[in-house]
Coordinates of C-alpha atoms and ligand atoms in Angstrom, one line a residue:
Chain A
M1 CA 115.7 124.3 94.2
S2 CA 119.7 124.4 94.4
F3 CA 121.7 122.4 96.1
A4 CA 123.2 124.9 98.4
A5 CA 119.3 125.2 99.6
L6 CA 118.1 121.5 99.3
V7 CA 121.7 121.2 101.7
A8 CA 120.5 124.2 104.5
T9 CA 117.5 124.0 104.4
P10 CA 117.4 120.9 106.7
W11 CA 119.9 122.3 108.9
L12 CA 117.9 125.4 109.3
E13 CA 115.4 123.0 110.1
R14 CA 116.5 120.9 112.5
E15 CA 118.2 123.7 114.3
G16 CA 115.0 125.7 114.5
A17 CA 113.6 122.7 116.4
K18 CA 116.6 122.4 118.5
I19 CA 116.4 127.0 119.7
A20 CA 112.8 125.6 120.2
R21 CA 113.7 123.0 122.5
G22 CA 115.5 124.9 123.9
L23 CA 113.9 128.0 124.1
R24 CA 111.0 126.1 125.3
R25 CA 112.8 124.7 128.3
H26 CA 114.3 128.1 129.8
D27 CA 117.5 126.8 128.8
P28 CA 119.4 129.0 130.3
D29 CA 122.8 128.3 127.9
T30 CA 120.9 128.1 124.7
L31 CA 119.9 131.9 125.7
D32 CA 123.2 132.5 126.1
H33 CA 124.3 130.7 123.5
L34 CA 121.9 133.1 121.7
I35 CA 122.2 136.3 123.2
E36 CA 126.2 136.1 121.8
V37 CA 125.5 134.5 117.5
Y38 CA 122.4 137.9 118.1
Q39 CA 124.4 140.4 119.7
H40 CA 125.3 142.4 116.8
R41 CA 122.8 142.0 114.1
L42 CA 119.4 142.1 116.7
L43 CA 121.4 145.6 118.8
R44 CA 122.2 147.1 114.5
Y45 CA 118.7 146.6 113.9
L46 CA 117.7 148.8 117.5
V47 CA 119.8 151.1 116.3
Y48 CA 118.5 151.9 112.1
L49 CA 115.6 151.6 114.1
T50 CA 115.8 153.9 117.4
G51 CA 118.3 156.5 115.5
N52 CA 119.3 156.4 119.7
R53 CA 122.3 153.7 120.5
E54 CA 121.0 154.2 124.8
F55 CA 117.7 153.4 123.9
A56 CA 119.0 151.1 121.7
E57 CA 120.6 149.2 124.4
D58 CA 117.4 148.7 126.7
L59 CA 115.4 147.4 124.4
F60 CA 118.7 144.8 123.7
Q61 CA 118.3 144.2 127.2
E62 CA 114.0 143.7 126.9
T63 CA 114.0 141.8 124.0
W64 CA 116.0 138.5 125.2
M65 CA 114.1 138.7 128.4
R66 CA 110.9 138.7 126.7
V67 CA 112.3 136.1 123.9
L68 CA 112.6 133.9 127.7
E69 CA 108.9 134.8 128.9
R70 CA 107.7 134.1 124.7
G71 CA 109.9 131.1 124.2
N72 CA 107.6 129.2 123.5
Q73 CA 106.2 130.4 121.6
Y74 CA 108.8 130.2 118.8
N75 CA 107.8 127.2 116.8
G76 CA 111.0 126.1 115.5
K77 CA 110.4 125.7 111.5
S78 CA 110.8 129.5 111.1
R79 CA 113.7 131.2 110.7
F80 CA 115.3 132.5 113.9
D81 CA 116.5 136.0 113.4
T82 CA 112.9 136.7 111.4
W83 CA 111.7 135.8 114.2
L84 CA 113.6 138.1 116.7
F85 CA 114.1 140.8 114.9
A86 CA 110.2 141.4 115.1
I87 CA 110.0 140.4 119.0
A88 CA 112.4 143.6 119.0
R89 CA 109.9 145.5 116.4
H90 CA 107.2 145.5 119.1
L91 CA 109.0 146.3 121.4
V92 CA 110.4 149.3 120.1
I93 CA 106.8 149.9 119.0
D94 CA 105.2 149.6 122.4
A95 CA 108.8 152.2 123.3
S96 CA 108.4 154.4 121.5
R97 CA 104.6 155.4 122.1
K98 CA 105.5 155.3 125.7
K99 CA 107.8 158.5 124.7
S100 CA 105.2 159.3 122.1
C101 CA 108.4 159.1 119.8
L102 CA 106.0 160.0 116.1
S103 CA 108.2 159.0 114.0
L104 CA 107.9 155.2 114.3
E105 CA 104.7 155.9 114.9
A106 CA 104.7 154.6 110.7
L107 CA 106.2 151.3 111.5
T108 CA 102.1 150.4 113.7
N109 CA 99.9 152.5 110.3
P110 CA 101.7 152.5 107.3
A111 CA 98.8 154.7 106.5
E112 CA 101.0 157.4 108.1
E113 CA 103.8 156.7 106.3
S114 CA 104.2 159.7 104.0
N115 CA 103.9 162.0 107.0
V116 CA 106.2 160.5 109.1
A117 CA 110.0 162.2 110.2
T118 CA 112.9 161.7 109.3
M119 CA 114.6 160.5 112.5
E120 CA 117.7 162.2 114.6
F121 CA 119.9 159.0 113.2
A122 CA 123.3 158.6 116.2
S123 CA 126.5 156.6 114.7
A124 CA 127.4 153.9 117.5
E125 CA 129.7 154.9 120.0
P126 CA 133.1 153.8 118.7
T127 CA 133.6 151.0 120.2
P128 CA 138.1 149.3 120.7
F129 CA 136.8 147.0 117.5
E130 CA 136.1 149.7 115.0
H131 CA 139.6 151.2 112.5
S132 CA 139.2 154.4 111.9
H133 CA 138.3 153.7 107.9
M134 CA 135.3 151.8 108.5
R135 CA 134.1 154.3 111.1
E136 CA 134.8 156.9 108.0
E137 CA 132.1 154.2 106.1
S138 CA 129.6 154.2 108.5
E139 CA 128.8 157.9 109.1
R140 CA 128.6 157.9 105.4
V141 CA 126.0 155.9 105.2
D142 CA 124.1 156.9 108.1
S143 CA 124.0 160.6 107.6
A144 CA 122.8 159.3 104.6
L145 CA 120.1 157.1 105.6
S146 CA 119.3 159.1 108.3
H147 CA 117.1 161.2 106.1
L148 CA 114.9 157.8 105.9
D149 CA 111.4 157.7 107.5
A150 CA 111.6 154.3 109.5
V151 CA 109.6 151.8 107.9
Q152 CA 112.2 152.5 104.2
R153 CA 115.3 153.0 106.9
E154 CA 114.0 149.3 108.7
V155 CA 113.1 147.5 104.8
V156 CA 116.1 148.2 103.5
M157 CA 119.2 147.9 106.1
L158 CA 116.7 144.0 106.3
R159 CA 117.1 143.5 102.8
F160 CA 121.4 144.4 101.6
Q161 CA 122.6 144.1 105.6
E162 CA 120.3 141.2 106.9
E163 CA 119.8 140.0 103.8
M164 CA 116.4 138.5 103.9
S165 CA 114.8 137.6 102.3
L166 CA 110.8 139.7 101.7
D167 CA 108.8 137.5 102.9
E168 CA 111.0 137.1 105.4
I169 CA 111.0 141.2 106.0
A170 CA 107.2 141.1 105.6
E171 CA 106.7 138.2 108.0
V172 CA 109.1 140.5 110.0
T173 CA 107.9 144.3 109.6
G174 CA 104.5 142.2 110.1
A175 CA 104.0 143.8 106.3
P176 CA 102.5 142.8 103.1
L177 CA 104.7 141.9 100.4
S178 CA 103.6 144.2 98.5
T179 CA 104.7 147.2 100.8
V180 CA 107.3 146.1 101.8
K181 CA 108.2 146.2 98.3
S182 CA 107.8 150.1 98.1
R183 CA 109.2 150.9 101.0
L184 CA 112.1 149.8 99.1
Y185 CA 112.1 151.0 96.2
R186 CA 110.9 154.0 98.3
G187 CA 113.4 154.1 100.7
L188 CA 116.5 153.3 97.6
E189 CA 115.1 156.0 95.5
A190 CA 115.9 158.5 98.3
L191 CA 118.6 156.9 99.5
R192 CA 119.9 157.3 96.1
P193 CA 121.3 161.4 96.3
R194 CA 122.5 161.0 98.7
L195 CA 124.9 158.2 98.7
E196 CA 126.0 160.2 95.2
M197 CA 126.5 163.0 97.2
T198 CA 128.2 161.6 99.5
G199 CA 130.0 160.1 96.8
K200 CA 131.4 162.3 95.0
A201 CA 132.7 164.0 98.1
V202 CA 134.1 161.0 98.6
N203 CA 136.0 160.9 95.9
A204 CA 136.4 164.9 95.3
Chain B
M1 CA 111.0 147.9 71.9
S2 CA 107.4 149.9 73.0
P3 CA 107.7 152.0 75.8
K4 CA 105.5 149.5 77.5
N5 CA 107.7 146.7 77.1
I6 CA 110.7 149.3 78.5
R7 CA 108.1 149.6 81.2
M8 CA 108.1 146.3 81.9
D9 CA 111.2 145.0 81.3
C10 CA 113.4 148.0 84.0
D11 CA 110.5 146.6 86.2
R12 CA 111.4 143.2 86.2
A13 CA 114.3 144.7 85.7
L14 CA 113.8 146.5 89.5
D15 CA 112.0 143.1 91.6
L16 CA 115.7 141.4 90.7
L17 CA 118.4 143.9 91.1
I18 CA 115.8 144.2 94.8
A19 CA 116.0 141.1 95.5
R20 CA 120.0 140.3 94.5
G21 CA 121.4 138.2 97.0
L22 CA 119.3 135.3 96.6
E23 CA 118.5 133.1 94.6
Q24 CA 117.7 133.8 91.1
S25 CA 117.4 131.1 87.9
E26 CA 120.0 131.2 84.9
H27 CA 117.1 132.8 82.5
D28 CA 116.4 136.3 85.6
S29 CA 120.6 136.4 86.3
E30 CA 121.5 136.0 81.7
F31 CA 117.9 139.1 81.9
L32 CA 118.6 141.5 84.8
Q33 CA 122.7 141.2 83.7
S34 CA 121.9 142.6 79.3
H35 CA 118.8 145.2 80.5
V36 CA 121.0 146.3 82.9
A37 CA 124.0 147.3 80.3
S38 CA 121.5 148.5 78.0
C39 CA 119.7 150.4 79.7
P40 CA 120.9 154.2 82.2
S41 CA 117.6 154.0 84.2
C42 CA 117.9 150.7 85.5
T43 CA 122.4 151.2 85.8
E44 CA 121.8 153.6 88.3
Q45 CA 119.3 152.4 89.8
S46 CA 121.5 148.7 89.7
Q47 CA 124.9 151.9 91.4
T48 CA 122.8 153.1 94.0
I49 CA 121.5 149.4 94.9
N50 CA 125.5 148.8 94.9
R51 CA 126.6 151.9 97.1
A52 CA 124.0 151.5 99.7
V53 CA 124.6 147.7 99.9
N54 CA 128.8 148.6 100.5
D55 CA 127.9 151.7 103.0
M56 CA 125.5 149.6 104.8
R57 CA 128.5 146.8 105.2
S58 CA 131.3 148.2 106.0
S59 CA 128.8 150.4 108.6
V60 CA 130.0 148.9 112.0
T61 CA 127.8 148.4 115.4
Y62 CA 129.3 146.8 118.0
A63 CA 127.0 145.8 120.5
N64 CA 129.8 146.1 124.0
P65 CA 130.9 143.1 125.9
A66 CA 130.0 144.2 129.4
M67 CA 126.2 145.3 128.2
V68 CA 125.7 142.0 126.6
R69 CA 126.6 140.2 130.1
A70 CA 124.7 142.6 131.3
T71 CA 121.6 141.0 129.8
Q72 CA 122.4 137.3 130.0
M73 CA 123.4 137.2 133.6
R74 CA 119.5 138.9 133.7
V75 CA 118.2 136.2 131.2
R76 CA 119.9 133.9 133.1
A77 CA 118.4 134.6 137.0
R78 CA 115.2 135.2 135.4
A79 CA 115.3 131.8 133.4
A80 CA 116.0 129.9 137.2
E81 CA 113.5 131.5 138.5
L82 CA 110.5 130.2 134.9
R83 CA 112.8 127.1 135.5
A84 CA 111.6 127.6 139.4
Q85 CA 108.5 127.1 138.4
Q86 CA 107.0 124.6 135.7
E87 CA 109.7 122.4 138.3
T88 CA 106.4 123.6 141.1
M89 CA 104.0 123.1 138.2
R90 CA 105.4 119.9 137.3
P91 CA 103.3 118.1 140.4
L92 CA 100.5 120.1 139.2
W93 CA 100.2 119.2 135.6
I94 CA 100.7 115.1 137.1
S95 CA 97.7 114.7 138.9
S96 CA 95.8 117.0 136.7
A97 CA 96.1 114.0 133.7
L98 CA 95.7 111.7 137.2
A99 CA 91.9 112.7 137.6
L100 CA 91.3 113.2 134.7
G101 CA 91.5 110.0 133.6
W102 CA 90.2 108.8 136.7
A103 CA 87.4 110.4 136.0
V104 CA 87.4 109.0 133.0
V105 CA 87.4 105.3 133.9
S106 CA 86.0 105.2 137.1
M107 CA 82.6 107.4 135.6
P108 CA 80.8 104.9 134.8
L109 CA 80.5 102.7 138.0
L110 CA 80.1 106.4 139.7
W111 CA 76.8 106.9 137.1
Q112 CA 75.5 103.0 138.6
G113 CA 76.5 103.5 141.6
F114 CA 74.2 106.9 142.1
S115 CA 72.3 105.4 139.6
W116 CA 72.0 101.7 142.2
L117 CA 71.8 104.1 145.1
G118 CA 69.3 106.1 143.7
H119 CA 66.6 103.1 143.5
A120 CA 67.1 102.5 146.8
T121 CA 66.1 104.8 148.5
H122 CA 63.6 106.1 147.0
M123 CA 65.8 109.4 146.2
P124 CA 63.8 111.4 143.0
E125 CA 66.4 110.9 139.4
L126 CA 67.4 114.8 140.0
V127 CA 69.4 114.3 143.4
W128 CA 71.2 111.7 142.8
Q129 CA 72.3 113.2 139.5
T130 CA 73.7 115.9 140.3
G131 CA 75.0 113.5 144.1
F132 CA 76.6 111.8 140.4
G133 CA 77.3 115.1 138.1
I134 CA 79.5 117.0 141.9
M135 CA 81.2 113.6 142.1
A136 CA 82.3 113.5 138.6
L137 CA 83.8 116.6 138.8
A138 CA 85.2 116.8 141.8
P139 CA 88.8 115.6 141.0
I140 CA 89.2 117.6 138.4
T141 CA 87.7 120.5 139.5
A142 CA 89.7 121.1 142.6
V143 CA 93.5 120.7 140.0
G144 CA 91.3 123.1 138.5
T145 CA 91.0 125.8 140.9
I146 CA 94.9 124.8 142.9
G147 CA 96.3 125.2 139.1
L148 CA 94.4 128.9 138.6
A149 CA 95.2 129.5 142.1
S150 CA 98.9 129.0 142.2
K151 CA 99.1 130.5 138.5
F152 CA 97.7 133.9 140.0
H153 CA 100.7 132.9 142.7
N154 CA 103.1 133.0 140.3
K155 CA 102.9 135.7 138.1
A156 CA 102.1 137.6 141.2
T157 CA 105.4 137.1 142.5
S158 CA 107.3 136.8 139.4
Ligands
ZN1 ZN1 115.5 149.4 82.7

């Protein structure tokens, strides 16, 4: 174990225990703080999963309501973000079943992965925070990622944007490690020509 | 190197590439560097990952502050309700614990009392033992019933 990990692990455990205590008590300050800290990451994950900003925003609220209701299920030993994302994921699955959104069915049924249609991937609405260059980049990757299956897009995002380990991704998605890996390989494989194409177009 | 060995090296390199940014041993990092430098397929794979990582990190999705604030308010309101429910449940938990404690402590005495009464009045054993059972379980049953009723009440009102 590296020195950084040696220092970070007890800190994460303490932090996790503190969050778990706050959630058990339904402490509003803990919840306010968590919403503040995870707002952008959670929304981004939901947008990546659903491909729709408006739908993602509805689920954002529902995710926090569920965190509040089920707070006593968080044990404080694992990372809070993996638990949060797993809750959000379940909500996406439930909500997309209600909306009979076929492509997200594959999030629960890996056997259907090969039949999954790619989704319309709406990029985030511009906000005052966004710079024009960043927006261009965003559109480029959104369009590249939009051609991936929801399950592949999810693991690529969790691995390379959220910097989660493969084990943590397995925890969020509830899929075995081998499945996570194969989704990642296939996602990158599918992403390669898109990124090359857009890369050339931008450089031209 | 045989094609099988090259394939194995590529598989290992790919495993290390998808774990980029995570903790890797010095030995693995050296292997990856030298393999990628000499393998066009893995170089391409590495470039894809680099592009994907750069692109994703520069993509921006911010939560709308008004939406975040609305979420916080909604969560706060529900948290207050849940805390109030917790408060009303607290006396019940305390009385349950007390009832359980009392049942455990009083059980032998109660048994002796019923046994004495049964023998003194020449009651059939089944009768005084049933009486004992009812008396012993009464406090716990009462608390349990009240608990369940208030739980259903809370669910119905939430
Ligand atoms: Zn190779």
